[in-house]
Short mmCIF file of C-alpha atoms and ligand atoms in Angstrom, two decimals:
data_model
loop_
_atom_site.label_atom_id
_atom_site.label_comp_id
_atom_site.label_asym_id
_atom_site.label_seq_id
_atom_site.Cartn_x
_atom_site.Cartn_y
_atom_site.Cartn_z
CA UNK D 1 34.21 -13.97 -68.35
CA UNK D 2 35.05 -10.21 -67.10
CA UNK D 3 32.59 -8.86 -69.32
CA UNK D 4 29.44 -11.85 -68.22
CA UNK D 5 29.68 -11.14 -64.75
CA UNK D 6 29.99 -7.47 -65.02
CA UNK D 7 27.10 -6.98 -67.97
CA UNK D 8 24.91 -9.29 -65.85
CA UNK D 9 23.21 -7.32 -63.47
CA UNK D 10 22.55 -4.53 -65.45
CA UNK D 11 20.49 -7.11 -67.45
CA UNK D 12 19.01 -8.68 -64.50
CA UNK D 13 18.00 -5.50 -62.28
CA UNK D 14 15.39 -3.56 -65.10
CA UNK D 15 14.37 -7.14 -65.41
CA UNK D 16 14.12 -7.89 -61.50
CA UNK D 17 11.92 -4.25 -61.53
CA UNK D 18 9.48 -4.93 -64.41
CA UNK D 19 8.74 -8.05 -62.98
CA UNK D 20 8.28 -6.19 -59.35
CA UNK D 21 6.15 -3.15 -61.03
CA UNK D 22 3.95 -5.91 -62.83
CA UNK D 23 3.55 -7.68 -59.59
CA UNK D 24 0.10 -7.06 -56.97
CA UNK D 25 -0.34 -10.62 -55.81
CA UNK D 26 -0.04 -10.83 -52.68
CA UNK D 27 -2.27 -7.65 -52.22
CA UNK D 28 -0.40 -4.97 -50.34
CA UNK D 29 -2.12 -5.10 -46.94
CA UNK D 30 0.82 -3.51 -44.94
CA UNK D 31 3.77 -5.43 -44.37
CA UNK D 32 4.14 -8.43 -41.96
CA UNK D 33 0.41 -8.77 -42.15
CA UNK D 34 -0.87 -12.01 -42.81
CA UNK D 35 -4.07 -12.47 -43.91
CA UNK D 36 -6.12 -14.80 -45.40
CA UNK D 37 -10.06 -15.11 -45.96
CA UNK D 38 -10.78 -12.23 -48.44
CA UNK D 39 -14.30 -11.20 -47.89
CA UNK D 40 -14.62 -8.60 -50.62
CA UNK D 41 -17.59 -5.75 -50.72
CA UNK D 42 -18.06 -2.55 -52.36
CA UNK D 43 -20.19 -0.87 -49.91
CA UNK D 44 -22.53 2.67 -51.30
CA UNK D 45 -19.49 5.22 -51.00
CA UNK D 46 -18.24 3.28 -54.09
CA UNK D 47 -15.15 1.86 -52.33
CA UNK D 48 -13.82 -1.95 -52.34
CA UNK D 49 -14.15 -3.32 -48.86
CA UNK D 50 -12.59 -6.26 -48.14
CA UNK D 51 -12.54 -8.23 -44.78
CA UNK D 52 -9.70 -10.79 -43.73
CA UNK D 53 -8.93 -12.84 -40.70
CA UNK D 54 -5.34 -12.94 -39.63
CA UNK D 55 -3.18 -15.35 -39.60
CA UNK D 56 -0.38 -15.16 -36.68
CA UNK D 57 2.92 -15.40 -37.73
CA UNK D 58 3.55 -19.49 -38.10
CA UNK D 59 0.40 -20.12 -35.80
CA UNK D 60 -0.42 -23.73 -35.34
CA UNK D 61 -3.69 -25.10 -36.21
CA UNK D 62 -5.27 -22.02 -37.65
CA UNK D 63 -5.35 -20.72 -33.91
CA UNK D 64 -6.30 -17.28 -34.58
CA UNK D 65 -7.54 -13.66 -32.90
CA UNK D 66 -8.71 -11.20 -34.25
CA UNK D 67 -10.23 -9.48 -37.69
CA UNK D 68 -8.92 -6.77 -40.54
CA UNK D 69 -10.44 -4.82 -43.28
CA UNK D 70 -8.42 -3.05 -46.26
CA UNK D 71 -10.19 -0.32 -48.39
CA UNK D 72 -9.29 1.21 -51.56
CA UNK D 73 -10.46 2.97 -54.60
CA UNK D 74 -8.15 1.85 -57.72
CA UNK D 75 -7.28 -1.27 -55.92
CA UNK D 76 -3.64 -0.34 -56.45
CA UNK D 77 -3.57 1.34 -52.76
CA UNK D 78 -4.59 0.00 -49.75
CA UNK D 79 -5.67 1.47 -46.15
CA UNK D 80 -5.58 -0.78 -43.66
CA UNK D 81 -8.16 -0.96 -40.88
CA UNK D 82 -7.91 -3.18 -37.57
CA UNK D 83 -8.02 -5.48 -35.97
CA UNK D 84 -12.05 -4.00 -36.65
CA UNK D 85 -12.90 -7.42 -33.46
CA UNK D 86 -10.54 -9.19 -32.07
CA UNK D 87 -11.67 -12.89 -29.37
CA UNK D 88 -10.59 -10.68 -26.36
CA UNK D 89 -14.24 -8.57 -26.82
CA UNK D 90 -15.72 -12.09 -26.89
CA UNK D 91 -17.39 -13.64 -23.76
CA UNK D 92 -18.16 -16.42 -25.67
CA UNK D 93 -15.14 -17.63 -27.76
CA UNK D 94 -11.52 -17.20 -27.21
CA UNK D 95 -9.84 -18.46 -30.57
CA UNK D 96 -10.43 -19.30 -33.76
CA UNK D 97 -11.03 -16.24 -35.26
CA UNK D 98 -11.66 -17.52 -38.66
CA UNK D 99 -13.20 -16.36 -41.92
CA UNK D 100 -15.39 -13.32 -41.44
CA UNK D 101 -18.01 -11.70 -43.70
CA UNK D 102 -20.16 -8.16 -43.52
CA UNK D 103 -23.15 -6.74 -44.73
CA UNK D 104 -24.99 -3.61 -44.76
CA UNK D 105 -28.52 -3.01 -43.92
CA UNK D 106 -30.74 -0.17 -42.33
CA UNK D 107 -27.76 1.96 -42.28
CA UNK D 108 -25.48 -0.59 -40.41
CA UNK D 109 -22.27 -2.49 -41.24
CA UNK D 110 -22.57 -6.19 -39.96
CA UNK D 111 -19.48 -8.45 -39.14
CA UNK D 112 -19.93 -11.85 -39.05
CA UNK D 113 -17.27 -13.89 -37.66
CA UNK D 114 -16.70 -17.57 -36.48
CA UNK D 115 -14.64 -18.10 -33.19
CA UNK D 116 -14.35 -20.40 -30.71
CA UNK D 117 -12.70 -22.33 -27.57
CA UNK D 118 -11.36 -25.63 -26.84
CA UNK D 119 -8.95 -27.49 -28.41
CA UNK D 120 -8.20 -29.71 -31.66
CA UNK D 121 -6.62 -33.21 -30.44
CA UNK D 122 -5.55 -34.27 -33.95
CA UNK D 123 -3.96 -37.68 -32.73
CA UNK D 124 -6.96 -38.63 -30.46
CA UNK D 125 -9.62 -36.72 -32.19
CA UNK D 126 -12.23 -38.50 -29.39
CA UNK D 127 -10.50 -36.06 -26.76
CA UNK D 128 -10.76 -32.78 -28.47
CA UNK D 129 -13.10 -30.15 -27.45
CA UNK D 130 -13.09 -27.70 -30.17
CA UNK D 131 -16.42 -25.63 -30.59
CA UNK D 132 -16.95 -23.10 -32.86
CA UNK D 133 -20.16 -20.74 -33.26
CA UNK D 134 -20.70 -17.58 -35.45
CA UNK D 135 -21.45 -13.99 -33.71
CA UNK D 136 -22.33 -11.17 -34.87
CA UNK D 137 -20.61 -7.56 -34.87
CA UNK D 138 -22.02 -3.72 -35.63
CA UNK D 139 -20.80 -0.76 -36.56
CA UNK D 140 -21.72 2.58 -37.88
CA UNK D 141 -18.54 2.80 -39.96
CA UNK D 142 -17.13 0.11 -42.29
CA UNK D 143 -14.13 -0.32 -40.67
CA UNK D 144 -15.69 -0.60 -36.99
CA UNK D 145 -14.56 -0.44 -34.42
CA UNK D 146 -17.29 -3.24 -33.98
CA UNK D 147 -18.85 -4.33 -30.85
CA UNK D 148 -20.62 -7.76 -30.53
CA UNK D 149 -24.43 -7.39 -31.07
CA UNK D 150 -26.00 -10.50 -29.17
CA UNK D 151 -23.04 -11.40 -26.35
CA UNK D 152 -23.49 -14.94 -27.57
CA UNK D 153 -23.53 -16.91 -30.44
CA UNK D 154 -26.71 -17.04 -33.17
CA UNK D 155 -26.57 -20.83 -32.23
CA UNK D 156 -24.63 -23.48 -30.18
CA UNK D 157 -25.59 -26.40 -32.29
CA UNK D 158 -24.82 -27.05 -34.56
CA UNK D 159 -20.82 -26.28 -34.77
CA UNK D 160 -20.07 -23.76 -37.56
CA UNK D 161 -17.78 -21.60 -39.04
CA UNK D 162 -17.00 -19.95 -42.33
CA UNK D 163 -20.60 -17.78 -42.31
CA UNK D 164 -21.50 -16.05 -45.65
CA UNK D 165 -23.88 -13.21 -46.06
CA UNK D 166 -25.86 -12.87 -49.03
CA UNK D 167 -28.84 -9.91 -49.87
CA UNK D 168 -31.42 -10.44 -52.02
CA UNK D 169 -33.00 -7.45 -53.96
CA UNK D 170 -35.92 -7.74 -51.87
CA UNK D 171 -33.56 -7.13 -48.39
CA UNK D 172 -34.08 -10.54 -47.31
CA UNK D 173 -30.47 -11.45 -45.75
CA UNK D 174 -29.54 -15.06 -46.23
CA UNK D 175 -26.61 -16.93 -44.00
CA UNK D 176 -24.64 -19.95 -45.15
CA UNK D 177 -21.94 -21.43 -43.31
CA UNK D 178 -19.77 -24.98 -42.67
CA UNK D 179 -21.52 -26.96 -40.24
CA UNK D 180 -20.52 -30.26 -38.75
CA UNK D 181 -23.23 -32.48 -40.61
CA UNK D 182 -24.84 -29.15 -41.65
CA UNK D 183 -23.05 -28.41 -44.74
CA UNK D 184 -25.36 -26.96 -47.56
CA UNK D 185 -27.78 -25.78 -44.97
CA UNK D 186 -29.22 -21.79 -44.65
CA UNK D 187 -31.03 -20.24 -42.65
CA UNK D 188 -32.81 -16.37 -43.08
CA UNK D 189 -31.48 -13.72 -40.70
CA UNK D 190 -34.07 -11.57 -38.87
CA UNK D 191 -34.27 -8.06 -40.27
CA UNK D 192 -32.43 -6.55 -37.13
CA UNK D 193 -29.52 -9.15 -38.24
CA UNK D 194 -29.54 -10.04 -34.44
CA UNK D 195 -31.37 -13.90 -34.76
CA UNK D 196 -31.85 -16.27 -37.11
CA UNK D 197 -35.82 -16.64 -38.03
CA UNK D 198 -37.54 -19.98 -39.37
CA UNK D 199 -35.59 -23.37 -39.91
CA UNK D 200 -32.01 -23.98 -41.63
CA UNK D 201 -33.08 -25.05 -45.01
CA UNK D 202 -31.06 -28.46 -46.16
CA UNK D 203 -30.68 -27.04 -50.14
CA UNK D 204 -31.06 -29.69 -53.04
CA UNK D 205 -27.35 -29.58 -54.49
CA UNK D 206 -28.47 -31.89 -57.31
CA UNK D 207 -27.07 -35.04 -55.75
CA UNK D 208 -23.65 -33.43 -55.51
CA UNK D 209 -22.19 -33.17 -52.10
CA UNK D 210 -18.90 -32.92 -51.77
CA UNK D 211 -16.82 -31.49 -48.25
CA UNK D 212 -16.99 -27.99 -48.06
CA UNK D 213 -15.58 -25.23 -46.69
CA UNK D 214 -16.24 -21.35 -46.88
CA UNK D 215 -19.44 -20.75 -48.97
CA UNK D 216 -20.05 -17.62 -51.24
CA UNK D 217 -23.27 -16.59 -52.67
CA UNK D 218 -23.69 -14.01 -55.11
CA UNK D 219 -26.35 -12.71 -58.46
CA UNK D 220 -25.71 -11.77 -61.80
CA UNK D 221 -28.56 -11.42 -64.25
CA UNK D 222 -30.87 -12.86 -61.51
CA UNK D 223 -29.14 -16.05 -61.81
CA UNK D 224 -27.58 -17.17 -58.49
CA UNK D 225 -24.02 -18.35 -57.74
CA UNK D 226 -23.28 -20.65 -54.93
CA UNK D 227 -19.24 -21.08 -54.80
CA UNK D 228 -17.39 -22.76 -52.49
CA UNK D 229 -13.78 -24.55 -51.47
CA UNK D 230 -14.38 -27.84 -52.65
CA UNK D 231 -12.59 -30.59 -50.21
CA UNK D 232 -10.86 -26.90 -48.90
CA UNK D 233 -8.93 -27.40 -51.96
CA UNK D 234 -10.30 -26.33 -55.31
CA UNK D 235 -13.16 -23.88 -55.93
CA UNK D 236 -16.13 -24.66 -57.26
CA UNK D 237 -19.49 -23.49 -57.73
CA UNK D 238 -23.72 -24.30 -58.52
CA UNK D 239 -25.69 -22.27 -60.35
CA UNK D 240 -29.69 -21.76 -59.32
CA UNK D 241 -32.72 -19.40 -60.05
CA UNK D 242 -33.71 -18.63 -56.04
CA UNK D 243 -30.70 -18.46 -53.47
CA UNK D 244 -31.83 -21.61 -51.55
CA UNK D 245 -31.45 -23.90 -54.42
CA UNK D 246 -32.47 -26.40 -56.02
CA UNK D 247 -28.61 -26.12 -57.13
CA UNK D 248 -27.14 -27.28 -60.20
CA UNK D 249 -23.02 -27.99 -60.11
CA UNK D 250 -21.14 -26.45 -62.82
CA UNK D 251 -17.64 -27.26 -61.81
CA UNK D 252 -13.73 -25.95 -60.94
CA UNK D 253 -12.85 -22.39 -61.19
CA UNK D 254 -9.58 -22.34 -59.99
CA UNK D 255 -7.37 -25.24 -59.44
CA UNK D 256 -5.40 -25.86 -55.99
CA UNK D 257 -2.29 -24.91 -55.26
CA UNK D 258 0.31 -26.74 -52.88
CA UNK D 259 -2.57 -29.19 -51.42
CA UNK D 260 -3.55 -25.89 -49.27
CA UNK D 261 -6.99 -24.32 -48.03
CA UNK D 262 -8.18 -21.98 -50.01
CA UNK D 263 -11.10 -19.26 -49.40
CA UNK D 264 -12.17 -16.70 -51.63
CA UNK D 265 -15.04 -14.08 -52.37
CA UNK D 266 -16.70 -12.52 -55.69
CA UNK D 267 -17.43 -9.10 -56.20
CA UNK D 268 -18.36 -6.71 -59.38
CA UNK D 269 -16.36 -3.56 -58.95
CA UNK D 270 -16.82 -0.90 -61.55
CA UNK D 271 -18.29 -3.18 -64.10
CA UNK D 272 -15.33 -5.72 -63.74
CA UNK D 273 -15.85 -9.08 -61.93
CA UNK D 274 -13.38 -10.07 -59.28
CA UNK D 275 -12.01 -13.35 -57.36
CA UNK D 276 -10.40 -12.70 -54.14
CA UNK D 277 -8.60 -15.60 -52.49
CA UNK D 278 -5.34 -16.50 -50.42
CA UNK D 279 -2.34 -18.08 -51.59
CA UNK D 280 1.00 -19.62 -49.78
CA UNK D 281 4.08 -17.86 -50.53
CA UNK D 282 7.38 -17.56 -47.75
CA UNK D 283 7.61 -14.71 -46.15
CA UNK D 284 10.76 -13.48 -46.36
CA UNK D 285 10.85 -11.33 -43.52
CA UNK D 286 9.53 -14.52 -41.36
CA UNK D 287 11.45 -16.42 -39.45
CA UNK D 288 8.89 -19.46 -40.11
CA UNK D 289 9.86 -21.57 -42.51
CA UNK D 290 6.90 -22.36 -43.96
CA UNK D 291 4.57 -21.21 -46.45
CA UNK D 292 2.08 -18.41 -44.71
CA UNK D 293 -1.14 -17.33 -46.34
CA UNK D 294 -1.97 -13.68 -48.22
CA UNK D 295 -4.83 -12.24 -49.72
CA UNK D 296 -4.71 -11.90 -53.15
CA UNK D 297 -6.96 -11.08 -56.29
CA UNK D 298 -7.81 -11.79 -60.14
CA UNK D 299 -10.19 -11.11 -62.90
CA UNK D 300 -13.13 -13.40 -62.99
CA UNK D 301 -14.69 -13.41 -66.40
CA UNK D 302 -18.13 -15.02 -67.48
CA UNK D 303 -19.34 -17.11 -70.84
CA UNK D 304 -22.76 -15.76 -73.10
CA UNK D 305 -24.48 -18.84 -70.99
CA UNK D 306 -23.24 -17.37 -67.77
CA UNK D 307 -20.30 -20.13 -66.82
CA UNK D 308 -17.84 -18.82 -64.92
CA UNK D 309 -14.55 -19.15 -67.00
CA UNK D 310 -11.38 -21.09 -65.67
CA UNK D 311 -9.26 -18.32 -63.44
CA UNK D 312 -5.04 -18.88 -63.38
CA UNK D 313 -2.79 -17.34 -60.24
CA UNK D 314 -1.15 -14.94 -61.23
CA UNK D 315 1.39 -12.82 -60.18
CA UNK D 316 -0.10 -9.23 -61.69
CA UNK D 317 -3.71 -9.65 -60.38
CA UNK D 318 -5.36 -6.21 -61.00
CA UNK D 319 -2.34 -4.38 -61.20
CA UNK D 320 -3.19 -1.02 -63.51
CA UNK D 321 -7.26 -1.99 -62.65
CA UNK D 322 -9.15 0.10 -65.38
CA UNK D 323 -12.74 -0.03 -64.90
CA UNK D 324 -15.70 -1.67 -67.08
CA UNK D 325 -17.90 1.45 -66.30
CA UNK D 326 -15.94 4.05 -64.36
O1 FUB J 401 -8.70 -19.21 -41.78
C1 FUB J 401 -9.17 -20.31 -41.02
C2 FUB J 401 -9.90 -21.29 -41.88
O2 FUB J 401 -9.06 -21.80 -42.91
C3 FUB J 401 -11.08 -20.72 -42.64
O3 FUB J 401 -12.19 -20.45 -41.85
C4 FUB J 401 -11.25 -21.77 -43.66
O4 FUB J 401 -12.12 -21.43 -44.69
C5 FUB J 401 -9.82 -21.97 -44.11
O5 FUB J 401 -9.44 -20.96 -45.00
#
């Protein structure tokens, strides 16, 4: 009995630290920080970029202010940067400072961001007067400080959130978004990234239309990805030859997880694909006692045919990242 209790924790402490070396998921992004959202970009200095709204410490109804970036080079350490925006340099919105995305082009970073005012009645959903609208921010510098380029919205109607920049080859800068009865709708940004130009294009998803949330367009060997939250819940994607469609579905790529939201980006970084996305953990340093969302990350590997493989959770991410082509 003696010798149990006594031998036990030298067996369970190496143990307790292996498992805590081996562990990067949730990303360290600075402690008490929740975040959720990852936006991930590796912009021409060769760094990862990766943008995040915040979550407030047991906020209700996704009631949210402000914007964060996190940098690194190994994607073992992280800088953090922010809030890069935050509703209070907003004329036009006051909450809901909810998934953001960037860009660069002509030698400018770009933050787009949805926000808005009003308020959710979940019980009488006929009196709520929730808006949201997408702006746009500038910057010289990746990680701002960025100032609101148009003082407005790109558009009142109709209500979005969850914008997602995509750049052809050819510098043509495509937005999707969630709309309210505007899902699977883009619409071409003017080169100056300041307006919209032309019509939002309804895209053929191939008869397939399930509820969506947070869209994510990206190329590999010119084919084009369109991946998205499915229901909020599991993520799926389409695959196309032109990044308006005609779209065909291909499927789940990562299961959900505690019938939560999830939201998530994909990015090659030195020849290895990546899926950032948020999970639910306790916090233990919270006084909320409920599962909070972090940003975390994973490999995301391809078949010959260019399917996107099934990705698992796990608990080591990227830890000891090694690149494809360093
Ligand atoms: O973070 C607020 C909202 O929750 C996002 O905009 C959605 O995609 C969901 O993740």
């Amino acid at each position: 009995m003696y010798y149990r209790s006594f031998i036990k924790p030298f067996i369970a402490l190496p143990l307790l630290l292996s498992v805590a070396a081996n562990a990067q998921n949730p990303l360290p992004f600075g402690d008490q920080l929740l975040t959720a959202d990852p936006s991930a970009h590796v912009w021409p200095d060769g760094k990862m970029y990766v943008y995040t709204s915040h979550d407030l410490e047991c906020q209700a109804d996704f009631h949210m202010r402000d914007w964060y970036a996190f940098s690194s080079s190994d994607l073992q350490h992280w800088e953090t940067h922010g809030p890069l925006l935050s509703v209070d340099d907003l004329d036009w919105a006051d909450n809901f400072a909810w998934a953001p995305d960037a860009a660069y082009k002509n030698g400018k970073y770009y933050l787009v961001f949805p926000a808005g005012t009003g308020y959710k009645d979940r019980q009488n959903p006929e009196k709520s007067t929730k808006w949201m609208g997408i702006g746009v921010a500038v910057s010289d510098s990746p990680t701002g400080p960025f100032k609101d380029a148009i003082g407005a919205p790109l558009w009142t109607e109709p209500y979005a959130n969850d914008p997602s920049l995509f750049i052809d080859d050819d510098g043509q800068a495509y937005l999707y978004f969630h709309g309210k009865n505007a899902d699977y709708q883009v619409v071409k940004m003017s080169d100056d990234m300041r307006s919209v130009k032309g019509d939002f294009i309804k895209m053929d998803m191939g008869g397939y239309e399930p509820k969506m949330e947070g869209p994510w367009v990206f190329k590999r060997d010119g084919k084009y990805y369109f991946t998205m939250p499915e229901n909020n819940r599991v993520l799926t994607y389409y695959m196309a030859d032109s990044p308006t469609g005609p779209w065909e579905y291909k499927g789940v790529f990562m299961d959900s997880e505690h019938d939560s939201n999830n939201h998530h980006s994909i990015v090659e970084y030195q020849g290895q694909w990546l899926l950032f996305y948020h999970i639910w953990r306790m916090a233990d340093w919270s006084g909320c006692h409920k599962r909070q969302r972090h940003s975390a990350v994973e490999y995301l590997h391809f078949n010959e045919d260019g399917t996107i493989q099934k990705v698992q959770r796990t608990k080591e991410g990227v830890k000891g990242f090694k690149p494809a082509n360093p």
